[in-house]
XYZ file of C-alpha atoms in Angstrom:
748
model
C 133.388 89.239 87.801
C 134.962 92.051 89.819
C 132.901 95.206 89.396
C 134.019 98.810 89.187
C 130.783 100.394 90.446
C 130.479 101.313 94.157
C 129.493 98.499 96.535
C 125.744 98.217 97.131
C 124.338 98.774 100.609
C 123.384 95.074 100.637
C 127.007 94.058 99.976
C 128.348 96.389 102.685
C 125.801 95.159 105.237
C 126.466 91.498 104.402
C 130.198 92.019 104.760
C 129.781 93.846 108.073
C 127.471 91.172 109.510
C 129.823 88.336 108.493
C 132.800 90.083 110.081
C 130.776 90.822 113.234
C 128.405 87.874 113.539
C 128.457 87.951 117.328
C 127.606 91.640 117.474
C 124.862 91.529 114.823
C 122.886 88.360 114.038
C 124.268 85.921 116.590
C 125.298 85.165 120.146
C 127.791 82.595 121.459
C 126.337 79.569 123.216
C 128.724 78.107 125.844
C 131.413 80.493 124.540
C 131.941 78.410 121.404
C 128.825 77.711 119.303
C 127.241 80.454 117.205
C 123.463 80.739 117.498
C 121.053 83.071 115.695
C 119.162 85.467 117.950
C 115.677 83.947 118.470
C 113.818 86.969 117.068
C 115.546 86.844 113.666
C 113.930 85.687 110.435
C 115.910 86.014 107.210
C 114.521 85.468 103.684
C 116.434 83.486 101.043
C 117.757 86.632 99.293
C 119.719 87.484 102.445
C 120.599 83.936 103.531
C 121.946 82.957 100.082
C 124.084 86.061 100.135
C 125.416 85.442 103.631
C 126.457 81.876 102.791
C 127.969 82.668 99.382
C 129.833 85.751 100.667
C 131.087 83.770 103.675
C 132.660 81.195 101.340
C 134.237 84.007 99.298
C 135.657 85.704 102.415
C 137.143 82.492 103.807
C 138.750 81.856 100.435
C 140.136 85.304 99.679
C 140.613 87.204 102.962
C 143.331 85.867 105.244
C 142.229 88.146 108.106
C 138.705 86.679 108.102
C 138.248 83.963 110.726
C 136.004 81.051 109.651
C 133.463 79.743 112.196
C 133.111 76.011 112.727
C 129.398 76.348 113.464
C 128.582 78.829 110.684
C 126.393 76.496 108.571
C 124.332 75.471 111.620
C 122.912 79.026 111.614
C 120.873 77.932 108.571
C 119.643 74.599 109.927
C 116.090 75.721 110.709
C 113.925 76.775 107.711
C 111.553 78.547 110.133
C 114.146 81.293 110.782
C 116.387 81.096 107.701
C 115.670 80.203 104.089
C 118.288 79.045 101.586
C 117.574 78.631 97.867
C 120.779 79.150 95.855
C 124.063 78.105 97.411
C 127.548 78.111 95.850
C 130.224 76.305 97.879
C 133.894 75.863 96.980
C 136.970 73.837 97.799
C 138.238 72.832 101.258
C 135.895 75.228 103.061
C 132.981 72.758 102.953
C 132.798 69.423 104.770
C 130.126 66.756 105.111
C 128.792 68.205 108.383
C 128.300 71.637 106.765
C 126.038 70.220 104.072
C 124.309 68.074 106.681
C 123.579 71.225 108.743
C 121.430 72.716 105.952
C 119.702 69.476 104.890
C 116.210 70.726 105.871
C 116.427 73.654 103.452
C 114.500 73.570 100.151
C 117.459 74.238 97.867
C 116.739 75.077 94.239
C 120.385 75.484 93.205
C 123.468 73.848 94.734
C 126.890 74.355 93.180
C 129.717 72.376 94.757
C 133.031 73.202 93.048
C 136.228 71.250 93.845
C 134.880 70.368 97.319
C 137.384 67.568 97.833
C 136.530 67.065 101.523
C 132.995 65.914 100.733
C 132.511 62.122 100.940
C 129.636 59.733 100.234
C 127.964 60.972 103.448
C 127.084 64.067 101.430
C 125.371 61.947 98.753
C 122.793 61.050 101.401
C 122.393 64.739 102.269
C 121.812 65.495 98.561
C 118.769 63.204 98.687
C 117.254 65.633 101.256
C 117.205 68.301 98.518
C 115.941 65.968 95.758
C 112.326 67.195 95.728
C 113.276 70.882 95.130
C 116.662 70.840 93.362
C 116.682 72.210 89.797
C 120.430 72.885 89.378
C 123.255 70.773 90.788
C 127.015 70.900 90.227
C 129.418 68.322 91.675
C 132.331 69.616 89.594
C 135.681 68.358 90.885
C 134.177 66.808 94.044
C 136.473 63.829 93.530
C 135.753 62.048 96.839
C 131.980 62.395 96.982
C 131.489 58.852 95.652
C 133.841 57.365 98.239
C 132.903 56.139 101.686
C 135.129 54.883 104.475
C 134.863 51.224 105.272
C 136.474 49.381 108.130
C 137.065 45.839 106.871
C 137.565 44.422 110.391
C 134.324 45.754 111.762
C 135.427 46.022 115.424
C 137.516 48.491 117.404
C 140.579 46.288 117.863
C 140.747 45.513 114.163
C 140.821 49.238 113.362
C 144.390 49.387 114.629
C 145.456 46.573 112.316
C 143.144 47.343 109.389
C 142.619 51.112 109.132
C 139.583 52.412 107.245
C 139.833 52.289 103.471
C 138.113 54.271 100.744
C 135.426 52.304 98.897
C 133.598 53.513 95.774
C 129.827 53.823 96.162
C 128.167 52.269 93.102
C 124.504 52.086 94.059
C 123.710 55.826 94.215
C 121.509 57.230 91.449
C 119.493 60.416 90.960
C 116.272 58.539 91.700
C 113.707 60.991 93.088
C 115.386 64.126 91.677
C 112.324 64.760 89.553
C 112.855 68.515 89.120
C 116.576 68.379 88.246
C 117.258 70.110 84.918
C 120.877 71.302 85.114
C 123.645 68.914 86.162
C 127.423 69.280 86.162
C 129.431 66.108 86.863
C 132.740 67.509 85.559
C 135.865 65.546 86.590
C 133.754 62.743 88.048
C 135.841 59.937 89.487
C 136.455 56.873 87.288
C 134.425 53.807 88.154
C 131.060 55.519 88.578
C 128.576 54.327 85.987
C 127.325 57.608 84.486
C 124.485 56.012 82.529
C 123.046 54.251 85.613
C 123.518 57.369 87.710
C 121.586 59.570 85.253
C 118.912 57.179 83.999
C 116.203 58.280 86.513
C 116.392 61.906 85.306
C 113.573 62.278 82.820
C 114.024 65.742 81.350
C 117.576 67.078 81.641
C 118.145 70.432 79.967
C 121.888 70.874 80.611
C 124.610 68.307 81.238
C 128.346 68.802 81.804
C 130.561 65.703 81.591
C 133.925 67.519 81.396
C 136.996 65.348 81.807
C 135.055 62.061 81.832
C 136.005 59.347 79.341
C 132.932 57.484 78.018
C 133.167 55.111 75.055
C 129.415 54.934 74.677
C 127.238 58.049 75.018
C 124.175 56.527 73.339
C 122.165 57.071 76.544
C 122.196 60.825 75.844
C 119.501 60.319 73.192
C 116.909 59.748 75.946
C 117.021 63.586 76.351
C 117.038 64.453 72.658
C 113.819 66.431 73.098
C 114.953 68.332 76.218
C 118.767 68.740 76.214
C 119.755 72.293 75.259
C 123.302 72.339 76.642
C 125.993 69.640 76.489
C 129.626 69.984 77.612
C 132.053 67.178 76.753
C 135.321 69.060 77.391
C 138.391 66.779 77.232
C 136.380 63.703 76.285
C 138.179 61.693 73.596
C 135.526 61.623 70.894
C 134.824 59.048 68.190
C 132.529 58.780 65.177
C 129.911 57.170 67.468
C 129.958 60.197 69.795
C 129.414 62.536 66.828
C 126.436 60.513 65.553
C 124.794 60.675 69.001
C 125.424 64.439 69.343
C 123.888 65.039 65.898
C 120.619 63.493 67.165
C 120.305 65.998 70.042
C 118.360 68.379 67.814
C 117.324 70.775 70.631
C 120.943 71.672 71.500
C 121.682 75.374 71.711
C 125.027 75.104 73.501
C 127.591 72.453 72.527
C 131.127 72.273 73.905
C 133.443 69.538 72.587
C 136.620 71.557 73.240
C 139.773 70.090 74.703
C 143.086 71.006 76.240
C 145.482 70.141 73.426
C 148.344 69.735 75.923
C 146.639 67.333 78.337
C 146.959 64.047 76.419
C 147.011 62.502 72.967
C 143.616 62.469 71.252
C 142.944 60.175 68.301
C 139.917 62.154 67.137
C 140.422 64.859 64.495
C 137.726 67.369 63.652
C 136.711 67.341 59.978
C 134.690 69.488 57.638
C 132.091 66.703 57.476
C 131.595 66.721 61.283
C 131.057 70.480 61.357
C 128.639 70.182 58.419
C 126.749 67.512 60.355
C 126.375 69.842 63.353
C 125.229 72.781 61.211
C 122.651 70.636 59.363
C 121.223 68.803 62.394
C 121.609 71.214 65.304
C 119.588 74.052 63.814
C 119.040 75.782 67.201
C 122.772 76.056 67.941
C 123.816 79.473 69.306
C 127.077 78.495 71.002
C 129.755 76.042 69.873
C 133.186 75.418 71.403
C 135.770 73.443 69.414
C 138.870 74.954 71.075
C 142.063 72.880 71.076
C 141.036 70.630 68.164
C 143.274 69.632 65.310
C 141.608 69.877 61.897
C 142.217 66.788 59.760
C 141.186 68.379 56.478
C 140.924 71.984 55.448
C 137.701 73.554 56.726
C 138.619 76.973 55.433
C 137.707 78.843 52.268
C 140.699 79.284 49.901
C 142.419 82.673 50.261
C 141.323 83.883 46.838
C 137.689 83.459 47.749
C 138.021 85.276 51.062
C 136.584 88.693 50.364
C 139.027 91.148 51.818
C 138.008 94.521 53.163
C 135.755 94.884 56.169
C 135.415 91.751 58.313
C 131.942 90.323 58.519
C 130.139 87.903 60.852
C 127.559 87.043 58.198
C 127.459 83.231 57.716
C 127.302 83.656 53.927
C 130.789 85.235 53.961
C 132.255 82.804 56.518
C 135.940 81.866 56.074
C 135.065 78.539 57.760
C 133.241 76.665 55.002
C 130.782 74.523 57.040
C 129.483 77.596 58.877
C 128.186 79.091 55.636
C 125.145 76.881 56.263
C 124.243 78.657 59.524
C 120.913 80.510 59.524
C 122.353 83.288 61.763
C 125.707 84.107 63.415
C 126.513 82.170 66.599
C 126.447 84.041 69.900
C 129.723 82.327 70.906
C 132.308 80.301 69.005
C 135.237 78.768 70.908
C 138.328 78.601 68.681
C 141.062 78.997 71.321
C 144.311 77.299 70.270
C 143.001 76.411 66.814
C 144.182 77.818 63.486
C 140.614 78.919 62.648
C 140.592 81.874 65.069
C 142.980 83.806 62.789
C 140.658 83.807 59.788
C 139.042 86.980 58.457
C 135.315 86.207 58.524
C 134.074 84.301 61.596
C 130.268 84.065 61.888
C 129.966 84.708 65.634
C 129.402 87.736 67.867
C 131.910 86.468 70.426
C 134.967 84.347 69.596
C 137.553 82.883 71.957
C 140.998 82.594 70.388
C 144.528 83.981 70.400
C 144.361 86.366 67.434
C 143.755 89.630 69.339
C 142.880 91.149 72.699
C 139.129 90.674 72.266
C 139.481 86.922 71.559
C 141.927 86.444 74.451
C 139.630 88.232 76.921
C 136.711 86.125 75.705
C 138.805 83.012 76.399
C 139.682 84.097 79.947
C 136.028 84.926 80.594
C 134.755 81.605 79.237
C 137.255 79.235 80.886
C 138.223 80.750 84.256
C 135.700 78.938 86.446
C 136.473 75.316 85.520
C 139.549 75.288 83.269
C 142.567 76.850 84.984
C 144.941 75.035 82.605
C 143.467 76.935 79.614
C 142.975 80.172 81.560
C 146.653 80.450 82.521
C 147.682 80.235 78.848
C 145.075 82.848 77.884
C 146.315 85.184 80.651
C 149.849 84.649 79.363
C 148.690 85.968 75.964
C 147.079 88.951 77.699
C 150.384 89.574 79.492
C 152.129 89.829 76.107
C 149.464 92.225 74.813
C 149.747 94.465 77.908
C 153.558 94.370 77.755
C 154.071 95.006 74.037
C 150.968 96.892 72.884
C 148.436 99.067 74.659
C 145.525 97.242 76.262
C 142.328 98.766 74.854
C 139.858 97.038 77.232
C 141.774 97.747 80.419
C 138.885 97.607 82.859
C 137.620 94.288 81.554
C 141.140 92.829 81.415
C 141.855 93.811 85.035
C 138.540 92.479 86.281
C 139.036 89.144 84.503
C 142.558 88.678 85.879
C 141.391 89.582 89.407
C 138.577 87.009 89.130
C 140.973 84.306 87.883
C 143.478 84.977 90.677
C 140.719 84.877 93.307
C 139.173 81.742 91.860
C 142.481 79.817 91.630
C 144.446 81.026 94.629
C 146.479 77.807 94.814
C 147.153 77.305 91.101
C 150.817 78.092 90.451
C 150.470 78.776 86.708
C 147.607 81.225 87.139
C 149.354 82.970 90.043
C 152.541 83.392 87.951
C 150.876 84.611 84.747
C 148.158 86.607 86.544
C 150.575 88.478 88.814
C 152.800 89.268 85.796
C 149.802 90.609 83.836
C 148.730 92.759 86.808
C 152.138 94.447 86.849
C 151.619 95.753 83.301
C 147.883 96.458 83.715
C 148.403 98.704 86.778
C 151.376 100.762 85.602
C 151.236 104.564 85.371
C 150.103 104.514 81.736
C 146.722 103.084 82.791
C 146.448 104.847 86.152
C 143.762 107.387 85.247
C 141.363 104.671 84.068
C 141.311 102.855 87.422
C 139.051 103.588 90.370
C 140.119 103.333 94.017
C 137.910 100.272 94.401
C 139.484 98.452 91.458
C 143.014 99.256 92.626
C 142.124 97.952 96.091
C 140.902 94.706 94.555
C 144.265 94.384 92.774
C 146.126 94.919 96.059
C 143.987 92.253 97.765
C 144.698 89.566 95.152
C 148.398 90.502 95.052
C 148.637 90.052 98.824
C 146.717 86.759 98.571
C 149.308 85.577 96.044
C 152.226 86.593 98.260
C 150.606 84.836 101.206
C 149.717 81.525 99.653
C 152.562 81.191 97.161
C 156.191 81.273 98.280
C 157.390 80.703 94.699
C 160.092 83.209 93.637
C 158.421 84.377 90.395
C 155.061 85.008 92.094
C 156.740 86.889 94.967
C 158.738 89.050 92.549
C 155.721 89.800 90.338
C 153.608 90.718 93.369
C 156.275 93.007 94.856
C 156.793 94.721 91.483
C 153.030 95.241 91.100
C 152.849 96.892 94.536
C 155.494 99.364 93.308
C 152.881 100.675 90.825
C 150.833 102.080 93.724
C 151.199 105.308 95.696
C 152.905 104.185 98.879
C 151.909 104.358 101.671
C 148.543 105.993 100.767
C 147.068 103.263 98.544
C 148.318 100.413 100.749
C 147.244 101.898 104.061
C 143.940 99.960 104.160
C 146.037 96.738 104.330
C 148.955 98.309 106.201
C 149.683 95.651 108.791
C 149.235 92.760 106.376
C 151.499 94.122 103.642
C 154.269 94.870 106.165
C 154.038 91.370 107.643
C 154.297 89.805 104.185
C 157.313 91.923 103.203
C 159.120 91.218 106.487
C 158.394 87.546 105.983
C 160.069 87.718 102.547
C 163.092 89.538 103.996
C 163.451 87.075 106.874
C 163.691 84.023 104.620
C 167.110 82.372 104.909
C 167.608 81.981 101.151
C 166.764 85.132 99.289
C 166.535 86.172 95.707
C 168.559 89.400 95.322
C 166.024 91.206 93.137
C 163.081 90.394 95.451
C 165.121 91.494 98.458
C 165.866 94.840 96.805
C 162.215 95.488 95.873
C 160.926 94.349 99.296
C 163.325 96.664 101.175
C 162.347 99.547 98.882
C 158.655 98.868 99.636
C 159.310 98.586 103.381
C 161.099 101.918 103.300
C 158.278 103.602 101.356
C 155.669 102.140 103.742
C 157.205 103.721 106.863
C 157.792 107.093 105.216
C 155.176 109.772 105.929
C 152.844 107.633 108.070
C 151.456 108.194 111.567
C 153.548 107.233 114.567
C 151.110 104.515 115.676
C 151.701 102.791 112.310
C 155.450 103.010 112.867
C 155.185 101.641 116.397
C 153.034 98.725 115.204
C 155.513 97.860 112.440
C 158.403 98.183 114.900
C 156.729 95.602 117.144
C 156.483 93.235 114.149
C 160.278 93.048 114.052
C 160.943 95.683 111.389
C 164.033 97.171 113.121
C 165.585 93.762 113.748
C 164.953 92.675 110.135
C 166.667 95.770 108.687
C 169.658 95.380 111.007
C 170.015 91.716 109.980
C 170.075 92.747 106.313
C 172.731 95.380 107.072
C 174.789 92.826 109.004
C 174.655 90.381 106.095
C 175.730 93.051 103.596
C 178.564 94.094 105.911
C 179.762 90.497 106.121
C 179.787 90.404 102.301
C 181.526 93.841 102.226
C 178.744 95.032 99.892
C 177.194 98.479 99.919
C 174.313 98.249 97.442
C 170.726 99.494 97.269
C 169.613 96.966 99.903
C 172.149 98.397 102.364
C 171.160 102.009 101.604
C 167.401 101.300 101.638
C 167.739 99.433 104.953
C 169.386 102.438 106.666
C 166.846 104.757 105.012
C 164.001 102.553 106.319
C 165.488 102.691 109.830
C 165.735 106.491 109.528
C 162.048 106.653 108.587
C 160.750 104.204 111.185
C 162.583 105.897 114.073
C 161.260 109.378 113.210
C 159.551 110.654 116.393
C 159.106 107.046 117.527
C 161.138 106.520 120.747
C 160.321 102.789 121.054
C 161.870 102.078 117.659
C 164.909 104.241 118.490
C 165.392 102.182 121.646
C 165.130 98.948 119.656
C 167.818 100.225 117.310
C 170.208 100.739 120.238
C 169.253 97.452 121.943
C 169.943 95.424 118.791
C 173.537 96.757 118.485
C 172.614 99.383 115.891
C 175.488 101.692 116.952
C 178.032 98.910 116.443
C 176.760 98.437 112.866
C 176.837 102.214 112.315
C 180.535 102.399 113.211
C 181.385 99.299 111.144
C 179.592 100.678 108.063
C 181.358 104.029 108.465
C 184.706 102.255 108.588
C 183.979 99.780 105.759
C 182.403 102.306 103.351
C 184.100 105.697 103.977
C 183.182 107.067 100.513
C 179.479 106.139 100.452
C 177.800 109.537 100.870
C 174.167 108.381 100.564
C 174.820 105.755 103.228
C 176.361 108.308 105.621
C 173.382 110.635 105.166
C 170.878 107.881 105.956
C 172.813 106.689 109.005
C 173.216 110.216 110.423
C 169.538 110.990 109.780
C 168.617 107.926 111.848
C 170.993 108.918 114.683
C 169.393 112.380 114.647
C 166.102 110.647 115.525
C 167.786 108.669 118.330
C 169.405 111.860 119.707
C 165.968 113.519 119.915
C 164.957 111.027 122.638
C 166.250 112.424 125.963
C 166.302 109.032 127.766
C 168.470 107.481 125.024
C 171.061 110.269 124.708
C 173.287 108.960 127.533
C 173.940 105.877 125.363
C 175.467 108.151 122.693
C 177.750 109.821 125.240
C 180.959 107.844 124.633
C 184.329 109.180 123.484
C 184.124 106.976 120.387
C 180.681 108.173 119.264
C 181.261 111.876 120.035
C 184.575 111.782 118.130
C 182.878 110.215 115.117
C 180.056 112.807 115.132
C 182.597 115.649 115.532
C 184.688 114.420 112.601
C 181.593 114.137 110.408
C 180.902 117.870 110.977
C 183.560 118.536 108.345
C 182.120 116.041 105.838
C 181.134 117.476 102.464
C 179.203 114.306 101.605
C 175.797 114.768 99.945
C 176.034 118.573 100.012
C 175.539 119.652 103.617
C 173.366 116.678 104.673
C 175.930 114.561 106.553
C 177.471 117.584 108.300
C 173.971 118.967 109.084
C 172.748 115.676 110.574
C 175.936 115.201 112.630
C 175.467 118.725 113.984
C 171.812 117.912 114.764
C 172.837 114.866 116.826
C 175.396 116.937 118.764
C 172.926 119.826 119.228
C 170.527 117.559 121.124
C 173.394 116.158 123.210
C 174.642 119.713 124.032
C 171.081 120.661 125.038
C 171.442 118.378 128.119
C 174.066 120.772 129.530
C 177.731 120.491 130.679
C 176.850 118.175 133.597
C 175.638 115.487 131.125
C 179.019 115.554 129.316
C 180.423 112.456 131.013
C 183.597 112.065 128.949
C 187.088 113.584 129.116
C 187.874 113.470 125.409
C 186.935 115.279 123.249
C 186.241 118.388 125.399
C 182.776 119.877 125.211
C 184.126 123.360 124.261
C 186.205 121.889 121.452
C 183.161 120.144 119.962
C 181.082 123.355 120.326
C 183.777 125.260 118.404
C 183.694 122.721 115.573
C 179.893 122.918 115.458
C 179.976 126.755 115.053
C 182.549 126.414 112.282
C 180.465 123.782 110.473
C 177.230 125.808 110.582
C 179.020 128.924 109.297
C 180.399 126.938 106.355
C 176.933 125.907 105.067
C 175.184 127.738 102.240
C 171.903 129.074 103.670
C 170.195 128.528 100.273
C 171.072 124.796 100.121
C 168.363 122.647 98.590
C 167.628 119.830 100.984
C 167.515 116.062 100.830
C 165.295 115.788 103.914
C 161.581 115.846 104.693
C 160.171 117.166 107.999
C 156.646 116.230 109.089
C 157.035 118.216 112.319
C 159.369 120.927 113.632
C 158.752 119.977 117.274
C 162.230 118.405 117.881
C 163.885 121.529 116.387
C 161.613 124.057 118.150
C 162.387 122.606 121.585
C 166.012 123.762 121.162
C 165.003 127.464 120.835
C 163.869 128.611 124.326
C 167.095 127.786 126.242
C 170.395 129.399 127.148
C 172.390 126.337 128.169
C 173.653 125.629 124.620
C 173.675 128.655 122.263
C 175.158 126.507 119.465
C 172.128 124.159 119.594
C 169.892 127.222 119.470
C 171.815 128.470 116.454
C 171.612 125.079 114.622
C 167.837 124.992 115.176
C 167.398 128.577 113.938
C 169.572 127.911 110.886
C 167.539 124.777 110.071
C 164.221 126.673 110.246
C 165.582 129.673 108.284
C 166.915 127.424 105.506
C 163.698 125.371 105.180
C 161.233 128.284 105.167
C 163.290 130.337 102.708
C 164.023 127.499 100.237
C 160.575 125.778 100.555
C 158.220 128.543 101.810
C 154.975 126.945 100.565
C 155.644 123.738 102.457
C 157.334 124.910 105.659
C 155.962 128.404 106.466
C 152.496 126.966 107.334
C 154.164 124.231 109.440
C 156.240 126.780 111.395
C 153.116 128.870 112.124
C 150.941 125.833 112.948
C 153.425 124.455 115.478
C 153.837 127.774 117.325
C 157.316 128.640 116.056
C 156.751 132.412 115.644
C 156.309 133.279 119.378
C 159.293 131.045 120.234
C 161.504 132.932 117.764
C 160.250 136.327 119.099
C 161.068 135.302 122.672
C 164.489 134.067 121.628
C 165.330 137.433 120.030
C 164.865 139.023 123.503
C 167.130 136.493 125.261
C 170.423 137.889 126.558
C 172.216 134.497 126.205
C 171.426 134.101 122.478
C 174.237 134.963 120.055
C 173.788 138.038 117.850
C 173.943 136.105 114.535
C 171.269 133.700 115.865
C 169.007 136.673 116.673
C 169.613 138.148 113.206
C 168.571 134.883 111.591
C 165.530 134.594 113.855
C 164.505 138.148 112.981
């Protein structure tokens, strides 16, 4: 399960080595094959960790590059030792298992490794003398081999290879094997023949296998302590056999009540039989079962008051015969979980948060179909009530999402639950590490699942984080995913709105190298496309406003992005938006803010020097939109243009002097105490307008801007003015003969 304590040094070192194999443990042979350095010897504690963490990284980290020759690093037991290996899904192929065949494995868990074929059965034999625990859960092709019926090369073209079931493999020679999981074994394999050579099994999992006769289980009646028959359609014969397994401590006969029709109904007599015969039982799972007759104590007899787990008070009649409470009782999706007195320390069910969390914990690994329904219940609890075990709930959902990255139901319910579990109400209870784990699984979901609900849930969850600070460790990846969403031809309106909002927040208040990197990803082009589409629809909504705001943010002190804006016909869209939406003040402010950034770049200013653009900027000087913001930004654009001097004024209309006059009038009309809708990270573009005599109006605009900001927001902007060397510049300007008197007064 995801942990909330700091990472151990071992974990950090393992992670670093796996991400830098070539620079740490290995070298590249012939520029392609990884080889361990000859002077390295690694004990099993480290090797097991490297292999198991490698599988986890390949599965959950899209940036991590898998190595084709990774498993060959562990082929020689003289330099590497493996003991306990857990491999999952498509990551593992026959050749990977073959590469480690000389290792003395004690534990081998293969979970849903669908690429493994019968070749791997032969490799398993290599481990037979040491193996104690083996899981082949969901390895649905491991009993199939390819056969070419023709037998020669020419025939292969006519008769391609076909899959043939291997029927002669048994666990002969696996003398030490005690724990075996054959869950979801393919039909056609004779389980009894397969298992007969095993003399002293302690734990057996036959989940999802239909067997009419389980009489062979009695050969282990003196050794079997754990038996899982999940989703097996039971009969009276099955029950009689189970009752003979008197050493059982863990029995699971649960089922998914939605998966198919089961004839078997659980009765009071069956439960009595278990209690009487299986006296060592500490864990029983009967989730999903329908009760044929009433197993419960009548209401009158149920002693109300404080709930008790004492068997003598049990609301489930057969369990009154228990010697002690069970450690675990699975009652998920049964009516029994809602009773008052349940004689177990841990119960899975749907009655309350505790039972639901127990269900998620118990079923995540191998039962995604049950887990998704349990997470759905948790979602309701988090949405309607307050979640009392927040940390545990978050960790369980993270684990489920990691474990079942490609399961649609879990991704939908899990991402929805995360939205409620990470909102501001729970913020103080979450560490940085835990919140980072949430971000990782959310991004995994966005990456591997293009489904609308998952995308929306993931985007909404990201809105619960401080942006950009909390997302900065995955900055490039999150931007790529959001741009990918926005570039899809068919878009859901709500997702589009959230994604643009996130994009805007991500480029606000970050370093320029971040902005440049995002610009190169196509950020500017994407925003302009969105604006173009909204213009075509004649719609000025949040998407339109956020897109211009995002462009304003991403062009701030970033000349490359400003240039992109001009190259992709940004000015044409600016004029069209101005014409189409003359009353939209917020829009005008965002557009003018962006053009202020463009005007700060000397090399780009000539592109703004057209009669059309200068006329538009001049007219906007008189705008009262959004307080002074639109007028202020228009004046800022013109101030930078004026700064280039009269010789750069390459147009006849309007005259430079006329525009200067309008600029003076605009500045004098502003209230010096205006509260501002703008955020400066640096004064450098403003300060560069101070030490010059070529454009006194630009000098005056810059001085007004500084005076307004430091007097209205002294705590924020006084330190910035001092830090960036503004004081000496203002002192020098006061001595300049060309500066206007009112500018000097303001500077003073």
